[in-house]
Short mmCIF file of C-alpha atoms in Angstrom, two decimals:
data_model
loop_
_atom_site.label_atom_id
_atom_site.label_comp_id
_atom_site.label_asym_id
_atom_site.label_seq_id
_atom_site.Cartn_x
_atom_site.Cartn_y
_atom_site.Cartn_z
CA UNK U 1 100.54 -24.73 -45.25
CA UNK U 2 99.87 -21.00 -45.53
CA UNK U 3 96.25 -21.66 -46.49
CA UNK U 4 95.91 -23.35 -43.10
CA UNK U 5 97.93 -20.78 -41.14
CA UNK U 6 96.35 -17.67 -42.62
CA UNK U 7 92.94 -19.27 -43.28
CA UNK U 8 92.34 -17.27 -46.43
CA UNK U 9 89.41 -19.37 -47.59
CA UNK U 10 86.08 -17.57 -47.14
CA UNK U 11 84.54 -20.66 -45.57
CA UNK U 12 87.17 -20.61 -42.83
CA UNK U 13 86.77 -16.95 -41.78
CA UNK U 14 84.26 -17.85 -39.07
CA UNK U 15 86.69 -20.42 -37.67
CA UNK U 16 89.61 -18.02 -37.64
CA UNK U 17 91.37 -17.91 -34.27
CA UNK U 18 93.12 -14.53 -34.19
CA UNK U 19 95.54 -15.35 -31.35
CA UNK U 20 96.87 -18.43 -33.15
CA UNK U 21 97.13 -16.64 -36.49
CA UNK U 22 98.88 -13.61 -34.96
CA UNK U 23 101.34 -15.82 -33.06
CA UNK U 24 102.24 -17.74 -36.21
CA UNK U 25 102.47 -14.49 -38.16
CA UNK U 26 104.83 -13.06 -35.52
CA UNK U 27 107.06 -16.14 -35.82
CA UNK U 28 107.11 -15.91 -39.63
CA UNK U 29 107.98 -12.19 -39.43
CA UNK U 30 110.90 -12.88 -37.08
CA UNK U 31 112.15 -15.61 -39.40
CA UNK U 32 111.76 -13.34 -42.44
CA UNK U 33 114.08 -10.75 -40.86
CA UNK U 34 116.99 -13.22 -40.93
CA UNK U 35 118.76 -13.23 -44.31
CA UNK U 36 119.12 -17.01 -44.41
CA UNK U 37 115.52 -17.73 -43.45
CA UNK U 38 114.15 -14.87 -45.56
CA UNK U 39 115.47 -16.40 -48.78
CA UNK U 40 113.73 -19.68 -47.93
CA UNK U 41 110.44 -17.91 -47.17
CA UNK U 42 110.74 -15.79 -50.33
CA UNK U 43 110.68 -18.96 -52.43
CA UNK U 44 107.25 -19.84 -51.04
CA UNK U 45 104.94 -18.06 -53.51
CA UNK U 46 101.90 -19.33 -51.63
CA UNK U 47 103.06 -17.41 -48.53
CA UNK U 48 103.40 -14.25 -50.61
CA UNK U 49 99.98 -14.60 -52.23
CA UNK U 50 98.18 -15.58 -49.02
CA UNK U 51 99.74 -12.70 -47.09
CA UNK U 52 98.58 -10.25 -49.74
CA UNK U 53 95.14 -11.87 -49.92
CA UNK U 54 94.67 -11.86 -46.12
CA UNK U 55 95.64 -8.18 -46.01
CA UNK U 56 93.08 -7.49 -48.76
CA UNK U 57 90.31 -9.40 -46.92
CA UNK U 58 90.96 -7.68 -43.60
CA UNK U 59 91.23 -4.25 -45.20
CA UNK U 60 87.98 -4.70 -47.15
CA UNK U 61 86.11 -5.96 -44.07
CA UNK U 62 87.32 -2.89 -42.17
CA UNK U 63 86.25 -0.53 -44.95
CA UNK U 64 82.82 -2.12 -45.12
CA UNK U 65 82.46 -1.84 -41.34
CA UNK U 66 81.35 -5.45 -41.01
CA UNK U 67 83.78 -6.16 -38.18
CA UNK U 68 83.98 -3.43 -35.55
CA UNK U 69 87.51 -4.34 -34.46
CA UNK U 70 88.77 -4.11 -38.06
CA UNK U 71 87.40 -0.62 -38.75
CA UNK U 72 90.22 1.93 -38.86
CA UNK U 73 90.29 4.55 -36.13
CA UNK U 74 91.57 7.54 -38.05
CA UNK U 75 90.04 10.45 -36.19
CA UNK U 76 91.45 11.76 -32.94
CA UNK U 77 87.91 12.21 -31.63
CA UNK U 78 87.19 8.49 -32.21
CA UNK U 79 90.29 7.58 -30.24
CA UNK U 80 89.34 9.97 -27.45
CA UNK U 81 85.86 8.40 -27.30
CA UNK U 82 87.26 4.95 -26.59
CA UNK U 83 86.60 4.03 -23.00
CA UNK U 84 89.87 2.19 -22.58
CA UNK U 85 92.87 2.57 -24.88
CA UNK U 86 94.44 -0.49 -23.25
CA UNK U 87 91.47 -2.52 -24.47
CA UNK U 88 92.35 -1.48 -28.01
CA UNK U 89 95.94 -2.67 -27.61
CA UNK U 90 94.86 -5.92 -25.93
CA UNK U 91 92.72 -6.90 -28.91
CA UNK U 92 94.41 -9.92 -30.52
CA UNK U 93 94.24 -8.32 -33.96
CA UNK U 94 95.77 -5.02 -32.85
CA UNK U 95 98.40 -4.19 -35.48
CA UNK U 96 97.46 -7.08 -37.78
CA UNK U 97 97.53 -5.03 -40.99
CA UNK U 98 100.93 -3.58 -40.05
CA UNK U 99 102.29 -7.07 -39.40
CA UNK U 100 101.05 -8.30 -42.77
CA UNK U 101 102.65 -5.30 -44.47
CA UNK U 102 105.91 -5.96 -42.59
CA UNK U 103 105.87 -9.52 -43.88
CA UNK U 104 105.18 -8.30 -47.42
CA UNK U 105 108.18 -5.94 -47.14
CA UNK U 106 110.42 -8.82 -46.05
CA UNK U 107 109.12 -11.18 -48.73
CA UNK U 108 109.65 -8.70 -51.58
CA UNK U 109 112.97 -7.32 -50.31
CA UNK U 110 115.45 -7.64 -53.19
CA UNK U 111 113.33 -10.45 -54.66
CA UNK U 112 112.10 -9.56 -58.15
CA UNK U 113 109.65 -12.47 -58.54
CA UNK U 114 107.76 -11.51 -55.38
CA UNK U 115 107.93 -7.81 -56.27
CA UNK U 116 106.31 -8.64 -59.62
CA UNK U 117 103.75 -10.92 -57.96
CA UNK U 118 102.55 -8.07 -55.74
CA UNK U 119 102.50 -5.67 -58.70
CA UNK U 120 100.49 -8.12 -60.81
CA UNK U 121 97.92 -8.67 -58.04
CA UNK U 122 97.09 -4.95 -57.58
CA UNK U 123 99.24 -4.83 -54.46
CA UNK U 124 100.21 -1.19 -54.92
CA UNK U 125 96.58 -0.10 -54.88
CA UNK U 126 95.89 -2.19 -51.78
CA UNK U 127 98.95 -0.99 -49.91
CA UNK U 128 98.32 2.67 -50.73
CA UNK U 129 94.69 2.27 -49.66
CA UNK U 130 95.95 0.92 -46.31
CA UNK U 131 98.10 4.01 -45.72
CA UNK U 132 95.57 6.08 -43.80
CA UNK U 133 96.44 6.74 -40.17
CA UNK U 134 94.84 4.08 -37.99
CA UNK U 135 95.11 3.78 -34.20
CA UNK U 136 94.49 0.03 -34.54
CA UNK U 137 97.61 -0.22 -36.73
CA UNK U 138 100.33 2.10 -35.42
CA UNK U 139 102.95 3.19 -37.96
CA UNK U 140 100.95 1.73 -40.86
CA UNK U 141 101.69 4.76 -43.03
CA UNK U 142 105.43 4.35 -42.52
CA UNK U 143 105.26 0.63 -43.31
CA UNK U 144 103.30 1.35 -46.49
CA UNK U 145 106.05 3.76 -47.56
CA UNK U 146 108.64 1.07 -46.82
CA UNK U 147 106.63 -1.48 -48.81
CA UNK U 148 106.47 0.83 -51.84
CA UNK U 149 110.22 1.32 -51.64
CA UNK U 150 110.82 -2.43 -51.36
CA UNK U 151 108.50 -3.12 -54.30
CA UNK U 152 110.13 -0.54 -56.57
CA UNK U 153 113.78 -1.03 -55.64
CA UNK U 154 115.56 -2.33 -58.74
CA UNK U 155 112.24 -3.12 -60.43
CA UNK U 156 111.41 -0.94 -63.47
CA UNK U 157 108.12 -2.80 -64.07
CA UNK U 158 106.82 -1.91 -60.62
CA UNK U 159 108.14 1.63 -60.95
CA UNK U 160 106.05 1.92 -64.12
CA UNK U 161 102.98 0.53 -62.33
CA UNK U 162 103.42 3.07 -59.53
CA UNK U 163 103.96 5.92 -61.99
CA UNK U 164 100.78 4.91 -63.81
CA UNK U 165 98.54 5.04 -60.75
CA UNK U 166 96.07 7.91 -60.64
CA UNK U 167 94.34 9.48 -57.70
CA UNK U 168 90.74 8.31 -57.49
CA UNK U 169 89.63 10.74 -54.85
CA UNK U 170 90.75 12.76 -51.91
CA UNK U 171 91.83 11.03 -48.75
CA UNK U 172 89.43 11.28 -45.84
CA UNK U 173 89.90 14.87 -44.79
CA UNK U 174 88.28 14.53 -41.34
CA UNK U 175 91.64 14.00 -39.64
CA UNK U 176 93.17 16.92 -41.54
CA UNK U 177 90.28 19.15 -40.45
CA UNK U 178 90.71 18.06 -36.82
CA UNK U 179 94.37 19.08 -37.07
CA UNK U 180 93.40 22.47 -38.51
CA UNK U 181 94.28 21.85 -42.17
CA UNK U 182 92.32 21.52 -45.36
CA UNK U 183 93.13 19.51 -48.47
CA UNK U 184 93.02 21.30 -51.78
CA UNK U 185 92.31 18.72 -54.51
CA UNK U 186 91.87 21.32 -57.29
CA UNK U 187 95.37 20.72 -58.60
CA UNK U 188 96.87 17.48 -59.95
CA UNK U 189 98.76 17.36 -56.69
CA UNK U 190 97.25 17.50 -53.24
CA UNK U 191 98.21 20.65 -51.39
CA UNK U 192 97.87 21.06 -47.67
CA UNK U 193 97.05 24.58 -46.62
CA UNK U 194 96.41 25.93 -43.17
CA UNK U 195 92.71 26.55 -42.59
CA UNK U 196 93.42 29.16 -39.92
#
């Protein structure tokens, strides 16, 4: 069922109808917020895997720049250059990555098997890579933080995975520069220092 709903097969990407997918995703998210329904949805491992896989596909397409409406808008100047902010919000896939992350949070909430499933499928790396500010996905950073909490809560294996992750580079500093800050990656930890 979730293969059909989320159309995670590469051959189906051209046939993907965003409005239908988003509507079904919204319904699943509402159901996953209810304790009784959430436990039923959490048993569906295919839903968990397909949600994670769809997030990965959309995120990678956005990073590659192959789909204009999937590319993150992380700079204030890019947002200011948009002719119509309402057009951005009217796009059927506006907030899609956030919605997928919300569903992941609900599916892993106090559910060790799903927590482990995400950990085993490099979900931490994907979620953390999605954490950059993006006008197409409001509050994505906050939802990523919530997802990390939900994945680690009561799960020592995932806590170990998270502790073992290493920084592979500095986050895009263009936004920081626009805000008048600079990132100092010379230390093991990233320090934010005023550039004024």
